[in-house]
mmCIF file of C-alpha atoms and ligand atoms in Angstrom:
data_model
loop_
_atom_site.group_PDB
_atom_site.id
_atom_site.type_symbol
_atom_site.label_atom_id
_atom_site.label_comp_id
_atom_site.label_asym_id
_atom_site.label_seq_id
_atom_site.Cartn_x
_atom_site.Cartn_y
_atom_site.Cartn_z
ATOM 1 C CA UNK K 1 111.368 156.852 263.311
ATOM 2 C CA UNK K 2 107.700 156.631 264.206
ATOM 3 C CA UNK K 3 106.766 158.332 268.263
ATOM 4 C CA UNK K 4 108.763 156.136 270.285
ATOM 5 C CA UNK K 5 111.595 158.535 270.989
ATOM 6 C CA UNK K 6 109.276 161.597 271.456
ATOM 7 C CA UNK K 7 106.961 159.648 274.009
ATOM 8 C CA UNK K 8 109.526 158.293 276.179
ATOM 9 C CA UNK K 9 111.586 161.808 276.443
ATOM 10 C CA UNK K 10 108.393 162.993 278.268
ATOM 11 C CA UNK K 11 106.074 162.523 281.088
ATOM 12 C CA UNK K 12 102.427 162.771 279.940
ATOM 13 C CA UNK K 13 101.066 163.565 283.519
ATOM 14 C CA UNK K 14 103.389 166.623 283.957
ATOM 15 C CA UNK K 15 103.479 168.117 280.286
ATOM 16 C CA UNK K 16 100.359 169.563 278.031
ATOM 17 C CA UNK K 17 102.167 168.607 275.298
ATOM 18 C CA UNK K 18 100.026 165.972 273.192
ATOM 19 C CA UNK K 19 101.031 162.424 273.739
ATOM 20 C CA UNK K 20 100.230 161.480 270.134
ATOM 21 C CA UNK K 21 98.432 158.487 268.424
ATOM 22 C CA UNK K 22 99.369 156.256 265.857
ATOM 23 C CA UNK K 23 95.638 155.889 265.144
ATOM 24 C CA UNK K 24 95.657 159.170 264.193
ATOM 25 C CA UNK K 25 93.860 158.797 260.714
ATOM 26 C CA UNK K 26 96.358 160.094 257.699
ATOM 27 C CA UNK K 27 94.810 163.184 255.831
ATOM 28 C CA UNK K 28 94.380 163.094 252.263
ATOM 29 C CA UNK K 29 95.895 166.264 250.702
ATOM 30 C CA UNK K 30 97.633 169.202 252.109
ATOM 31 C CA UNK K 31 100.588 168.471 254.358
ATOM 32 C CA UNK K 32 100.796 170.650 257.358
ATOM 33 C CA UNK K 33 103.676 172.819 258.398
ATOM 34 C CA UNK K 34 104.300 175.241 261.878
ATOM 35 C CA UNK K 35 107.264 176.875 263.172
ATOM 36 C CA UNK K 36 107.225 177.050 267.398
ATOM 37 C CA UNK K 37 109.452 179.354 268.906
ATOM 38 C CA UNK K 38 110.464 177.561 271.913
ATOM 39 C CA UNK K 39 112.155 179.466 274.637
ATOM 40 C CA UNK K 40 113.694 176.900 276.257
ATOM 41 C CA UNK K 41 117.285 176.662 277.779
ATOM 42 C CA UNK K 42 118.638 177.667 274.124
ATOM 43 C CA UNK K 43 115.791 179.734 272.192
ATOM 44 C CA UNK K 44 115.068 177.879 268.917
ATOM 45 C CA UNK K 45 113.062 177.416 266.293
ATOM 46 C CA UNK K 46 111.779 174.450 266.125
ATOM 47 C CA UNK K 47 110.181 173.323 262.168
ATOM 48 C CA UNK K 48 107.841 170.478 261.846
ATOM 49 C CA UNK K 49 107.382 169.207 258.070
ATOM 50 C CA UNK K 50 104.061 166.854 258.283
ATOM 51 C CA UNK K 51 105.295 163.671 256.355
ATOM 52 C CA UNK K 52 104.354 159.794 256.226
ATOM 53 C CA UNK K 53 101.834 160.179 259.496
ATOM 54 C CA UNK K 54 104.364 162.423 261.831
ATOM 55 C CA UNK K 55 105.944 165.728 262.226
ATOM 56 C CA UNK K 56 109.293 165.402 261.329
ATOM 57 C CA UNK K 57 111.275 168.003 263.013
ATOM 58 C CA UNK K 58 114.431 170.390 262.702
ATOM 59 C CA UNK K 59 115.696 172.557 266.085
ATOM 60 C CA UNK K 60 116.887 175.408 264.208
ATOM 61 C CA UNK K 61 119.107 177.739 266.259
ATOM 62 C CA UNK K 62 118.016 181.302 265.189
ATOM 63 C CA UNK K 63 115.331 182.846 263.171
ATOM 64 C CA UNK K 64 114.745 181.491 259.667
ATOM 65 C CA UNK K 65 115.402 184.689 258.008
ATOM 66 C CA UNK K 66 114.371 185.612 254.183
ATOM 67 C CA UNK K 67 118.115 186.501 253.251
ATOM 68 C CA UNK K 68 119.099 183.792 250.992
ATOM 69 C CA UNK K 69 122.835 183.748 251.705
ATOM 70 C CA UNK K 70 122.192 182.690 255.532
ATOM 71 C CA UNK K 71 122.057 179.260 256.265
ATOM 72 C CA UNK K 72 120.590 178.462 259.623
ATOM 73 C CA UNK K 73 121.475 175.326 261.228
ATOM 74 C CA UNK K 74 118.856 173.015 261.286
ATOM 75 C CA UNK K 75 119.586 170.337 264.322
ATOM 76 C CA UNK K 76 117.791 166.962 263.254
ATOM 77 C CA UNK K 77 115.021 165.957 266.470
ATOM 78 C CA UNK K 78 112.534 163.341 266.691
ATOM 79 C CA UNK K 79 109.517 163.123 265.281
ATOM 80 C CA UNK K 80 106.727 164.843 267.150
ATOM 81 C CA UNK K 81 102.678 163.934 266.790
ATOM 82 C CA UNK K 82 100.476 165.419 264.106
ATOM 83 C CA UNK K 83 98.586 166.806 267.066
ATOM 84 C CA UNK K 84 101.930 168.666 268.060
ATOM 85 C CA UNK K 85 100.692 171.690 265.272
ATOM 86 C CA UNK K 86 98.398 173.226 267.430
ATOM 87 C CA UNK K 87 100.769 172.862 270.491
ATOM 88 C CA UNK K 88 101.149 176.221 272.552
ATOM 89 C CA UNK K 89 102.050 176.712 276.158
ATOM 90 C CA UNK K 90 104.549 176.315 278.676
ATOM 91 C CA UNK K 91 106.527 172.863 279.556
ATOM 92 C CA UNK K 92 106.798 172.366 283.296
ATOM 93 C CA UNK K 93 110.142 173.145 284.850
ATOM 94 C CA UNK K 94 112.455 170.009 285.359
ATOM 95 C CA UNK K 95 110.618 168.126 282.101
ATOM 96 C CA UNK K 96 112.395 167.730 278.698
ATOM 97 C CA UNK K 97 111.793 171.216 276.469
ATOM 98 C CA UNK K 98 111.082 172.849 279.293
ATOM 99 C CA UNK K 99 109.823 176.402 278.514
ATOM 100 C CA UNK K 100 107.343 178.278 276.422
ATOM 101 C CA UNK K 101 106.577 177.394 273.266
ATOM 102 C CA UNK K 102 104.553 179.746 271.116
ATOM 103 C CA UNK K 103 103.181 178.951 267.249
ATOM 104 C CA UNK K 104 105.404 181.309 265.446
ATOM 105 C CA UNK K 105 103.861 180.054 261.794
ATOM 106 C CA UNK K 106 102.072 177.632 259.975
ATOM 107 C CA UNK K 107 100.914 176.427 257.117
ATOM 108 C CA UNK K 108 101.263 174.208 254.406
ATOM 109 C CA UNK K 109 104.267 172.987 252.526
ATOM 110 C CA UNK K 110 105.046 171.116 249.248
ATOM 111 C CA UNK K 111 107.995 168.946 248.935
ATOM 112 C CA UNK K 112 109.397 169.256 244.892
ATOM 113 C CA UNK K 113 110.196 165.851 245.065
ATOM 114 C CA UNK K 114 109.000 162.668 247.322
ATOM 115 C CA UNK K 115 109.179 163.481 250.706
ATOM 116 C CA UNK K 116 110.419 160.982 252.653
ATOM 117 C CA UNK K 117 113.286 159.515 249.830
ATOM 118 C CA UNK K 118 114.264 163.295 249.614
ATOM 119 C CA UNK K 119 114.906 163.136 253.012
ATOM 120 C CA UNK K 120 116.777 159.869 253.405
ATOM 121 C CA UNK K 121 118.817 161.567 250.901
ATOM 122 C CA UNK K 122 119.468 164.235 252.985
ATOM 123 C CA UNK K 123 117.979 166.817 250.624
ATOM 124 C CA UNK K 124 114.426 168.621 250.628
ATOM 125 C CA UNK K 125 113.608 171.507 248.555
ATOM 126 C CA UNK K 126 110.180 172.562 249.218
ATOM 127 C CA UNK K 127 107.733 175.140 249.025
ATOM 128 C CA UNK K 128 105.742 177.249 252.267
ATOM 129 C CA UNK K 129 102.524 178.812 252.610
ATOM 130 C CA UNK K 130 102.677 179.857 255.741
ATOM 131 C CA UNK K 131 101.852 183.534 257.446
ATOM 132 C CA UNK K 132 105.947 184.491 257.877
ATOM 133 C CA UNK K 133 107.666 181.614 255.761
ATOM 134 C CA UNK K 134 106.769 181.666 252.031
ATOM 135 C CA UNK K 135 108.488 180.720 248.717
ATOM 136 C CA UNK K 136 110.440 177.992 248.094
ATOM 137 C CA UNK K 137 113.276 176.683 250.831
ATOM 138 C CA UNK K 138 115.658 174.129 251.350
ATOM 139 C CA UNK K 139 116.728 171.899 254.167
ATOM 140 C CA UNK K 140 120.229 169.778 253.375
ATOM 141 C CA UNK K 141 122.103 167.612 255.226
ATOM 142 C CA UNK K 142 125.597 168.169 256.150
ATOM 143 C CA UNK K 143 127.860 166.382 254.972
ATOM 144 C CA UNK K 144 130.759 164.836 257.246
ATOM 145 C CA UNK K 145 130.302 161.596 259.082
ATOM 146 C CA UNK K 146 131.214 163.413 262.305
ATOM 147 C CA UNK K 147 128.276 165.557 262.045
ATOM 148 C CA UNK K 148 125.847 163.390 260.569
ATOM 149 C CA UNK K 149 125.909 161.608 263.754
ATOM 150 C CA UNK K 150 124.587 164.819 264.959
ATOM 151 C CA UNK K 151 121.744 164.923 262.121
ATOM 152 C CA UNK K 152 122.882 168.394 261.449
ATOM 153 C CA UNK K 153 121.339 170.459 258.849
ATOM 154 C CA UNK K 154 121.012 173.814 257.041
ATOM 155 C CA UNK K 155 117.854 175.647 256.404
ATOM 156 C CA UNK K 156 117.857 178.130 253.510
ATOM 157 C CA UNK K 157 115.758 180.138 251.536
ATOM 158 C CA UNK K 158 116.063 179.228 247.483
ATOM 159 C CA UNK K 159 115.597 182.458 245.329
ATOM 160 C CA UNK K 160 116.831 182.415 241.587
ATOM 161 C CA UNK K 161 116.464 179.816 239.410
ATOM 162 C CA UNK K 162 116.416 177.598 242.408
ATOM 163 C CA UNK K 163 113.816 179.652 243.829
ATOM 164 C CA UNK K 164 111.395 179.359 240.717
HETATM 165 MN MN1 MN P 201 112.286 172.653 270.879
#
């Protein structure tokens, strides 16, 4: 997906937000995680999964909560800039997001599986280390073509066997 769609949504003289580099250099090693909680028309959650150079990115429309027979839906959104995980702060009035977005966790996560076929799949089952979100989660695709078009999502925690 790369930054395209995330740069030209915004205007970098009016937002804080990070423009973001592709000359970013890739990190060896842990993969990065956050949660921001993003008051903006709609309060969201919005989860960033650090994969192949980006944050790719889920709005998810309440709370991820621990109880493993909720499953939040996870709206699909564009990738956002590594740089994006320390973003805090308020997005001007009138520009895209606009609101305040706070770091609600971070941390790291560990895909079971390759990361970015799992996700062209449409499946990810992964583990957090983060300060709210821990254990092991899942994000999966839903299924109908109508709502693929809308990259839609769950989010759920795994506990059980599939939570081992
Ligand atoms: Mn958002």
């Amino acid at each position: 997906m790369g930054l395209q769609r995330y740069q030209a949504k915004r205007h970098f003289d009016r937002t804080p937000e990070p423009r973001g580099s592709s000359a970013v250099a890739r990190r060896a090693g842990r993969l990065r995680f956050v949660v921001q909680k993003h008051a903006a028309t709609t309060l969201h959650y919005d989860l960033r999964l650090e994969m192949d150079g980006v944050l790719k990115s889920w709005a998810v429309t309440k709370e991820p909560t621990e109880d493993s027979s909720v499953k939040r839906l996870a709206v699909r959104t564009e990738d956002h800039p590594v740089e994006y995980a320390e973003f805090e702060g308020d997005i001007p009035e009138r520009e895209y997001g606009a609101g305040h977005v706070d770091l609600w966790d971070q941390g790291t996560w560990i895909p079971d599986e390759a990361a970015v076929p799992s996700l062209r799949r449409g499946k990810l089952k992964f583990e957090l280390k983060g300060r709210r979100m821990k254990g092991r989660w899942a994000l999966v695709r839903m299924g109908n073509a109508s709502t693929r078009k809308k990259d839609l999502w769950l989010l759920m925690k795994l506990t059980g066997e599939d939570g081992a």
